[in-house]
């Protein structure tokens, strides 16, 4: 699996995941919206950890600017 995500992209996803979890823990968002945000938070954490987003692959998008292997 090739990395297709920049460090800035990964940081933004982690920050959003933390915000979503805080909204849930503080009971600011409840019900179905809370479940959706928690699922998104989990997806954001996983994609940040692996540096790969399946939707980026599907739409042929890459924020990765690193050097390519020779």
PDB file of C-alpha atoms in Angstrom:
ATOM      1  CA  UNK A   1       0.000   0.000   0.000  1.00  0.00           C
ATOM      2  CA  UNK A   2       1.558   3.270  -1.140  1.00  0.00           C
ATOM      3  CA  UNK A   3       1.350   6.381   0.939  1.00  0.00           C
ATOM      4  CA  UNK A   4      -0.839   9.061  -0.663  1.00  0.00           C
ATOM      5  CA  UNK A   5      -1.206  11.518   2.201  1.00  0.00           C
ATOM      6  CA  UNK A   6       1.017  14.393   3.328  1.00  0.00           C
ATOM      7  CA  UNK A   7       1.928  15.037   6.950  1.00  0.00           C
ATOM      8  CA  UNK A   8      -0.303  18.129   6.975  1.00  0.00           C
ATOM      9  CA  UNK A   9      -3.214  15.990   5.764  1.00  0.00           C
ATOM     10  CA  UNK A  10      -2.530  13.444   8.487  1.00  0.00           C
ATOM     11  CA  UNK A  11      -2.386  16.122  11.200  1.00  0.00           C
ATOM     12  CA  UNK A  12      -5.643  17.706  10.026  1.00  0.00           C
ATOM     13  CA  UNK A  13      -7.374  14.324  10.149  1.00  0.00           C
ATOM     14  CA  UNK A  14      -6.092  13.648  13.675  1.00  0.00           C
ATOM     15  CA  UNK A  15      -7.217  17.092  14.889  1.00  0.00           C
ATOM     16  CA  UNK A  16     -10.678  16.551  13.402  1.00  0.00           C
ATOM     17  CA  UNK A  17     -10.885  13.117  15.033  1.00  0.00           C
ATOM     18  CA  UNK A  18     -10.022  14.619  18.429  1.00  0.00           C
ATOM     19  CA  UNK A  19     -12.601  17.389  17.952  1.00  0.00           C
ATOM     20  CA  UNK A  20     -15.280  14.826  17.041  1.00  0.00           C
ATOM     21  CA  UNK A  21     -14.466  12.746  20.131  1.00  0.00           C
ATOM     22  CA  UNK A  22     -14.529  15.791  22.413  1.00  0.00           C
ATOM     23  CA  UNK A  23     -17.932  16.782  21.024  1.00  0.00           C
ATOM     24  CA  UNK A  24     -19.180  13.294  21.856  1.00  0.00           C
ATOM     25  CA  UNK A  25     -17.591  13.103  25.329  1.00  0.00           C
ATOM     26  CA  UNK A  26     -19.026  16.497  26.260  1.00  0.00           C
ATOM     27  CA  UNK A  27     -22.496  15.430  25.023  1.00  0.00           C
ATOM     28  CA  UNK A  28     -22.602  18.385  22.645  1.00  0.00           C
ATOM     29  CA  UNK A  29     -23.502  16.016  19.820  1.00  0.00           C
ATOM     30  CA  UNK A  30     -25.788  13.086  20.580  1.00  0.00           C
ATOM     31  CA  UNK A  31     -27.855  10.477  18.799  1.00  0.00           C
ATOM     32  CA  UNK A  32     -27.284   9.551  15.177  1.00  0.00           C
ATOM     33  CA  UNK A  33     -25.016  12.533  14.537  1.00  0.00           C
ATOM     34  CA  UNK A  34     -22.743  11.387  17.382  1.00  0.00           C
ATOM     35  CA  UNK A  35     -22.502   7.880  15.943  1.00  0.00           C
ATOM     36  CA  UNK A  36     -21.631   9.270  12.515  1.00  0.00           C
ATOM     37  CA  UNK A  37     -18.956  11.558  13.992  1.00  0.00           C
ATOM     38  CA  UNK A  38     -17.424   8.696  15.978  1.00  0.00           C
ATOM     39  CA  UNK A  39     -17.283   6.503  12.874  1.00  0.00           C
ATOM     40  CA  UNK A  40     -15.630   9.359  10.957  1.00  0.00           C
ATOM     41  CA  UNK A  41     -13.186   9.882  13.823  1.00  0.00           C
ATOM     42  CA  UNK A  42     -12.229   6.204  13.678  1.00  0.00           C
ATOM     43  CA  UNK A  43     -11.754   6.352   9.916  1.00  0.00           C
ATOM     44  CA  UNK A  44      -9.671   9.529  10.207  1.00  0.00           C
ATOM     45  CA  UNK A  45      -7.443   7.949  12.861  1.00  0.00           C
ATOM     46  CA  UNK A  46      -6.898   4.792  10.795  1.00  0.00           C
ATOM     47  CA  UNK A  47      -6.176   6.645   7.561  1.00  0.00           C
ATOM     48  CA  UNK A  48      -3.807   9.004   9.394  1.00  0.00           C
ATOM     49  CA  UNK A  49      -1.967   6.100  10.975  1.00  0.00           C
ATOM     50  CA  UNK A  50      -1.460   4.280   7.682  1.00  0.00           C
ATOM     51  CA  UNK A  51      -1.024   7.419   5.540  1.00  0.00           C
ATOM     52  CA  UNK A  52      -3.415   5.985   2.986  1.00  0.00           C
ATOM     53  CA  UNK A  53      -6.962   6.999   2.065  1.00  0.00           C
ATOM     54  CA  UNK A  54      -8.983   4.642  -0.155  1.00  0.00           C
ATOM     55  CA  UNK A  55     -11.054   7.558  -1.497  1.00  0.00           C
ATOM     56  CA  UNK A  56      -7.860   9.292  -2.612  1.00  0.00           C
ATOM     57  CA  UNK A  57      -6.936   6.147  -4.534  1.00  0.00           C
ATOM     58  CA  UNK A  58     -10.414   5.909  -6.052  1.00  0.00           C
ATOM     59  CA  UNK A  59     -10.288   9.512  -7.311  1.00  0.00           C
ATOM     60  CA  UNK A  60      -6.543   9.400  -8.094  1.00  0.00           C
ATOM     61  CA  UNK A  61      -5.706  12.150  -5.575  1.00  0.00           C
ATOM     62  CA  UNK A  62      -2.469  12.425  -3.646  1.00  0.00           C
ATOM     63  CA  UNK A  63      -1.290  15.050  -1.166  1.00  0.00           C
ATOM     64  CA  UNK A  64       2.018  13.230  -0.694  1.00  0.00           C
ATOM     65  CA  UNK A  65       4.929  15.350  -1.919  1.00  0.00           C
ATOM     66  CA  UNK A  66       7.773  13.118  -0.790  1.00  0.00           C
ATOM     67  CA  UNK A  67      10.444  11.614  -2.976  1.00  0.00           C
ATOM     68  CA  UNK A  68       9.580   8.617  -5.070  1.00  0.00           C
ATOM     69  CA  UNK A  69      11.624   5.450  -4.745  1.00  0.00           C
ATOM     70  CA  UNK A  70      14.176   4.903  -7.476  1.00  0.00           C
TER      71      UNK A  70
END
